[in-house]
Amino acid sequence: MRIRLAVTTLALATALTAGAALPTTAATPASSAPASANPTVQDILDHLPDDVVAGALIRRDGVGATAGPVTADAYVRIGSVTKAFTNTVVLQLVAEHRIGLDTPARRYVPQMLPEAYNRVTVRHLLDHTSGLPKPAPTAGPADGPGWQLKSVTPEDFLRDSFVAATDAPPAPGSEQQYNGLNSFVLGLIVEKVTGHSFTSELQRRIIRPLHLRHTSLPAAADLDRFITALFRGSLLPPAQQKLVFEVPNVKSAADNTNCVGQAACYSIGGLLRYQLPSGEYACGKTGSRPGWGNGFFATRDLRHRVVYSLNPTGTGNDLPYIKAIVNAALAD
């Protein structure tokens, strides 16, 4: 399994960057934003593009809309949204009794995890309570032309990250720290227990059954179809379906910017639990790659769902736009 930093296929998008967090305070999308305190999705789109967001592709409850020079069938790079796909494949293998949820991860990939992490289980990897170190630096736009053509294997990326680690790891399960290394280990475990590439397992288990025909990375319609199937329980048996939304009852690490407050917010299914202005909790996942900020969210009962992809200009903060879109799309 080789990770190409250009992220040209879904299987290769296994999170080299952290997903964008939703803002912790209310914000207005831009100086030109609608004056209404409760703008609709269309209100937000009508005020784009602007200095912060050059274009947007949004699909609310199955209906798509765009703003700026973006076509309705545009392809986007989903970044960390891929974690929801990865965790679903792992939970399918748990249901098949090929992976043990509370089995130490080193039992599957002993060469990848140092002995200091011998108490880390598959569950800890899924819900980001493993205590793995921060990811090693990877190539990015600051490295100049051609950075996106550089590649690194998950094995080398993990080794570099462990070599660079200086702090003693926290006790597994003691706190939640969102960390892309968890997804790399999970992908390698999938390959170990199946004997197949992660790409082939992803295609066999999710992409082909859901007819995600345009997925080398999910376009908005494909991602909408995935979230609908995941929330409806079409991809997992009941016992594992319950885990999709289960958030560990632990604190959020001090330097974890993805959760609001001090409590963990990521589930075993790799989903972010987010509280809407109404007080209701929605679940979804954000992700970013250079040039795109993407995500999907839905109410637990699928009463409303939204998939978005924004093309930020890089001159401002697009997180208030994300919050405004999610809040507007999931409101009754």
Coordinates of C-alpha atoms in Angstrom, one line a residue:
M1 CA 0.0 0.0 0.0
R2 CA 1.7 3.2 -1.2
I3 CA 0.5 6.6 -0.2
R4 CA 0.9 9.2 -2.9
L5 CA 0.7 12.6 -1.5
A6 CA -1.1 13.9 -4.6
V7 CA -4.0 11.9 -3.3
T8 CA -5.3 10.7 -6.6
T9 CA -7.5 7.8 -5.4
L10 CA -9.7 7.2 -2.5
A11 CA -7.6 4.4 -1.0
L12 CA -4.6 6.7 -1.2
A13 CA -6.4 9.4 0.7
T14 CA -5.9 7.9 4.1
A15 CA -5.4 11.1 6.0
L16 CA -2.1 12.7 5.8
T17 CA -3.7 15.9 7.1
A18 CA -6.0 16.5 10.0
G19 CA -9.6 17.2 9.2
A20 CA -10.8 20.8 9.7
A21 CA -12.6 21.4 13.0
L22 CA -15.8 23.2 13.3
P23 CA -15.5 26.6 15.0
T24 CA -16.3 26.8 18.7
T25 CA -18.1 30.1 18.5
A26 CA -20.8 31.4 16.1
A27 CA -19.4 33.4 13.2
T28 CA -20.7 35.1 10.1
P29 CA -19.3 33.7 6.9
A30 CA -18.2 37.0 5.4
S31 CA -18.7 40.7 5.3
S32 CA -21.0 40.2 2.3
A33 CA -22.9 37.3 4.0
P34 CA -26.7 37.4 4.4
A35 CA -27.9 39.6 7.2
S36 CA -30.3 36.9 8.4
A37 CA -29.4 35.3 11.7
N38 CA -30.5 31.9 10.3
P39 CA -29.5 31.9 6.7
T40 CA -30.5 29.0 4.4
V41 CA -28.0 27.0 2.3
Q42 CA -29.1 29.0 -0.7
D43 CA -28.5 32.3 1.2
I44 CA -25.0 31.3 1.8
L45 CA -24.4 30.2 -1.8
D46 CA -25.9 33.4 -3.1
H47 CA -23.0 35.3 -1.4
L48 CA -20.3 33.2 -2.9
P49 CA -17.7 33.5 -4.3
D50 CA -16.0 36.0 -2.1
D51 CA -12.5 36.8 -0.8
V52 CA -12.4 33.6 1.3
V53 CA -14.2 31.0 -0.7
A54 CA -13.8 30.8 -4.4
G55 CA -16.4 28.1 -5.1
A56 CA -18.6 25.6 -3.4
L57 CA -20.3 22.3 -4.2
I58 CA -23.1 21.3 -1.8
R59 CA -25.6 18.5 -1.7
R60 CA -28.4 18.8 0.8
D61 CA -30.9 15.9 1.2
G62 CA -29.9 14.6 -2.2
V63 CA -30.2 17.9 -4.1
G64 CA -27.0 19.5 -5.4
A65 CA -26.1 23.2 -5.8
T66 CA -23.0 25.1 -6.6
A67 CA -21.5 28.5 -6.3
G68 CA -18.6 30.1 -8.3
P69 CA -16.8 28.3 -11.1
V70 CA -17.5 24.8 -9.9
T71 CA -19.5 22.3 -11.9
A72 CA -22.0 19.9 -10.3
D73 CA -20.0 16.9 -11.4
A74 CA -16.6 18.2 -10.1
Y75 CA -14.1 15.8 -8.6
V76 CA -12.7 16.7 -5.2
R77 CA -10.0 15.5 -2.9
I78 CA -11.6 14.4 0.4
G79 CA -8.6 14.1 2.6
S80 CA -9.5 12.9 6.1
V81 CA -13.1 12.1 5.2
T82 CA -11.5 8.8 4.1
K83 CA -11.3 7.8 7.8
A84 CA -15.0 7.0 7.8
F85 CA -14.4 4.6 4.9
T86 CA -11.4 3.0 6.6
N87 CA -13.2 2.5 10.0
T88 CA -16.2 1.0 8.2
V89 CA -14.0 -1.6 6.5
V90 CA -12.4 -2.5 9.8
L91 CA -15.7 -2.8 11.6
Q92 CA -16.9 -5.1 8.8
L93 CA -13.9 -7.3 9.5
V94 CA -14.7 -7.2 13.2
A95 CA -18.2 -8.4 12.4
E96 CA -16.6 -11.3 10.4
H97 CA -14.5 -12.2 13.5
R98 CA -11.3 -11.6 11.5
I99 CA -10.3 -8.6 13.6
G100 CA -10.8 -8.3 17.3
L101 CA -12.0 -5.0 18.5
D102 CA -10.1 -5.3 21.8
T103 CA -7.2 -7.2 20.4
P104 CA -3.8 -5.5 20.7
A105 CA -2.9 -4.0 17.4
R106 CA 0.7 -5.4 17.6
R107 CA -0.7 -8.9 17.3
Y108 CA -1.6 -8.0 13.6
V109 CA 1.3 -5.7 12.7
P110 CA 4.1 -6.3 15.3
Q111 CA 6.8 -4.8 13.0
M112 CA 4.9 -1.5 12.8
L113 CA 4.3 -0.6 16.5
P114 CA 7.1 -0.4 19.0
E115 CA 6.7 -2.4 22.3
A116 CA 5.8 0.8 24.1
Y117 CA 2.4 0.6 22.4
N118 CA 1.8 -3.1 23.1
R119 CA -1.4 -2.2 25.0
V120 CA -3.0 -0.3 22.1
T121 CA -6.0 -2.1 20.8
V122 CA -7.9 -1.9 17.5
R123 CA -10.6 0.0 19.3
H124 CA -8.0 2.6 20.5
L125 CA -7.0 3.1 16.9
L126 CA -10.6 3.5 15.7
D127 CA -11.6 6.1 18.3
H128 CA -8.3 8.0 18.4
T129 CA -7.4 7.0 22.0
S130 CA -4.3 5.1 21.0
G131 CA -1.7 7.7 22.2
L132 CA 0.3 7.3 19.0
P133 CA 2.8 10.1 18.4
K134 CA 2.3 13.1 16.1
P135 CA 2.7 12.3 12.4
A136 CA 6.1 13.0 10.9
P137 CA 6.3 16.0 8.5
T138 CA 5.3 15.3 4.9
A139 CA 5.8 17.2 1.7
G140 CA 3.4 20.1 1.1
P141 CA 2.9 23.2 -1.0
A142 CA 5.6 25.1 0.9
D143 CA 8.1 22.6 -0.6
G144 CA 7.7 24.0 -4.1
P145 CA 6.7 22.7 -7.4
G146 CA 6.4 18.9 -7.6
W147 CA 5.6 18.4 -3.9
Q148 CA 2.4 16.5 -4.8
L149 CA 4.3 13.9 -6.8
K150 CA 6.4 12.8 -3.9
S151 CA 5.3 9.6 -2.2
V152 CA 5.9 7.6 1.0
T153 CA 4.9 4.2 2.1
P154 CA 2.7 3.8 5.2
E155 CA 5.5 1.7 6.7
D156 CA 8.1 4.4 6.3
F157 CA 5.8 7.1 7.4
L158 CA 5.0 5.2 10.6
R159 CA 8.6 4.5 11.3
D160 CA 9.6 8.1 10.8
S161 CA 6.8 9.2 13.2
F162 CA 7.9 6.8 15.9
V163 CA 11.6 7.8 15.5
A164 CA 10.7 11.5 15.9
A165 CA 8.5 10.9 19.0
T166 CA 10.1 12.3 22.2
D167 CA 7.3 12.1 24.8
A168 CA 6.2 9.0 26.6
P169 CA 2.8 7.9 25.2
P170 CA -0.3 8.4 27.4
A171 CA -2.1 5.3 28.6
P172 CA -4.2 3.8 25.8
G173 CA -7.8 4.8 26.3
S174 CA -7.1 7.7 28.7
E175 CA -7.7 10.6 26.3
Q176 CA -8.7 11.3 22.7
Q177 CA -6.2 12.9 20.3
Y178 CA -7.2 13.0 16.7
N179 CA -4.3 11.4 14.8
G180 CA -3.9 10.3 11.2
L181 CA -1.4 7.6 12.2
N182 CA -4.3 5.5 13.5
S183 CA -5.7 5.2 10.0
F184 CA -2.4 4.1 8.6
V185 CA -2.1 1.3 11.1
L186 CA -5.7 0.3 10.5
G187 CA -5.1 0.1 6.8
L188 CA -2.1 -2.2 7.3
I189 CA -4.1 -4.4 9.6
V190 CA -6.8 -4.7 6.9
E191 CA -4.1 -5.8 4.4
K192 CA -2.6 -8.3 6.9
V193 CA -5.8 -10.1 7.8
T194 CA -7.2 -10.2 4.3
G195 CA -4.1 -10.8 2.3
H196 CA -5.3 -8.1 -0.1
S197 CA -4.5 -4.5 -0.7
F198 CA -6.5 -1.9 1.2
T199 CA -7.6 -0.5 -2.2
S200 CA -9.1 -3.8 -3.3
E201 CA -10.9 -4.3 0.0
L202 CA -12.3 -0.8 -0.1
Q203 CA -13.5 -1.4 -3.7
R204 CA -15.0 -4.8 -2.9
R205 CA -16.7 -3.8 0.4
I206 CA -17.9 -0.3 -0.2
I207 CA -17.3 1.2 -3.6
R208 CA -18.7 -1.5 -5.8
P209 CA -21.7 -2.5 -3.5
L210 CA -22.8 1.1 -3.3
H211 CA -22.2 1.7 -7.0
L212 CA -19.9 4.7 -6.3
R213 CA -19.1 4.8 -10.0
H214 CA -17.2 8.1 -9.9
T215 CA -15.1 7.3 -6.9
S216 CA -11.4 7.6 -7.3
L217 CA -12.3 10.2 -4.7
P218 CA -16.0 10.5 -3.8
A219 CA -17.8 13.3 -5.7
A220 CA -20.6 14.8 -3.7
A221 CA -23.3 12.4 -5.0
D222 CA -21.1 9.4 -4.1
L223 CA -20.3 10.7 -0.7
D224 CA -24.0 11.3 -0.1
R225 CA -24.8 7.7 -1.0
F226 CA -22.1 6.5 1.3
I227 CA -23.3 8.4 4.4
T228 CA -26.9 7.3 3.7
A229 CA -25.8 3.7 3.6
L230 CA -23.6 4.0 6.7
F231 CA -26.3 5.7 8.8
R232 CA -29.0 3.3 7.7
G233 CA -27.0 0.3 8.7
S234 CA -26.6 -1.1 5.2
L235 CA -22.9 -1.7 5.6
L236 CA -22.6 -3.2 9.1
P237 CA -24.5 -5.7 11.3
P238 CA -26.4 -4.2 14.3
A239 CA -23.6 -4.8 16.8
Q240 CA -21.0 -3.0 14.8
Q241 CA -23.6 -0.4 13.6
K242 CA -24.0 0.7 17.2
L243 CA -20.2 1.3 17.4
V244 CA -20.3 3.7 14.4
F245 CA -21.7 6.4 16.7
E246 CA -20.1 5.4 20.0
V247 CA -17.8 8.1 21.4
P248 CA -15.4 7.1 24.2
N249 CA -16.1 8.6 27.6
V250 CA -12.7 10.2 28.0
K251 CA -11.3 13.7 27.9
S252 CA -10.1 15.4 24.8
A253 CA -6.3 16.0 24.7
A254 CA -5.2 19.5 25.6
D255 CA -3.8 20.1 22.1
N256 CA -6.8 18.6 20.3
T257 CA -8.5 21.4 18.4
N258 CA -11.2 19.2 16.8
C259 CA -13.5 18.8 19.7
V260 CA -15.5 21.5 21.4
G261 CA -14.9 21.6 25.2
Q262 CA -13.0 19.0 27.1
A263 CA -14.8 15.8 26.1
A264 CA -14.0 13.4 23.3
C265 CA -16.0 13.9 20.1
Y266 CA -14.9 11.2 17.7
S267 CA -16.6 7.8 17.5
I268 CA -15.4 4.3 16.8
G269 CA -16.8 4.7 13.3
G270 CA -14.5 7.7 12.7
L271 CA -17.3 10.2 12.9
L272 CA -17.3 13.7 14.5
R273 CA -20.2 14.3 16.9
Y274 CA -21.3 17.9 16.5
Q275 CA -24.0 19.8 18.4
L276 CA -26.4 21.8 16.2
P277 CA -27.9 25.1 17.5
S278 CA -31.1 23.3 18.3
G279 CA -29.2 21.1 20.8
E280 CA -29.5 18.0 18.6
Y281 CA -26.3 16.1 17.8
A282 CA -25.3 15.4 14.2
C283 CA -22.5 13.2 13.1
G284 CA -20.1 13.5 10.1
K285 CA -16.5 13.9 9.1
T286 CA -14.4 16.8 7.8
G287 CA -11.3 16.6 5.7
S288 CA -9.0 18.8 3.7
R289 CA -6.3 18.8 1.1
P290 CA -4.7 21.8 -0.5
G291 CA -7.3 23.7 -2.4
W292 CA -10.3 21.8 -0.9
G293 CA -12.2 21.6 2.4
N294 CA -14.8 18.9 2.4
G295 CA -17.1 17.0 4.7
F296 CA -20.4 15.3 5.3
F297 CA -22.9 15.6 8.2
A298 CA -26.3 14.1 8.9
T299 CA -28.8 13.9 11.7
R300 CA -28.8 10.4 13.3
D301 CA -32.3 9.7 11.8
L302 CA -31.1 10.9 8.3
R303 CA -33.9 13.5 8.4
H304 CA -31.4 15.9 6.9
R305 CA -27.9 15.3 5.5
V306 CA -25.4 17.5 3.7
V307 CA -22.2 17.0 1.7
Y308 CA -20.0 20.0 1.0
S309 CA -16.8 20.9 -0.7
L310 CA -15.4 24.4 -0.5
N311 CA -12.5 25.8 -2.6
P312 CA -10.9 28.3 -0.2
T313 CA -8.7 31.0 -1.5
G314 CA -6.2 30.7 1.3
T315 CA -6.6 34.4 2.3
G316 CA -9.0 33.8 5.2
N317 CA -10.7 31.3 7.5
D318 CA -13.3 29.1 5.8
L319 CA -14.3 27.3 9.0
P320 CA -17.2 29.7 9.8
Y321 CA -18.6 28.9 6.3
I322 CA -18.5 25.2 7.2
K323 CA -20.4 25.8 10.4
A324 CA -22.9 28.0 8.7
I325 CA -23.5 25.4 5.9
V326 CA -23.9 22.5 8.3
N327 CA -26.2 24.4 10.7
A328 CA -28.4 25.6 7.8
A329 CA -28.5 22.3 6.0
L330 CA -29.5 20.2 9.0
A331 CA -32.1 22.7 10.4
D332 CA -35.7 21.8 10.0

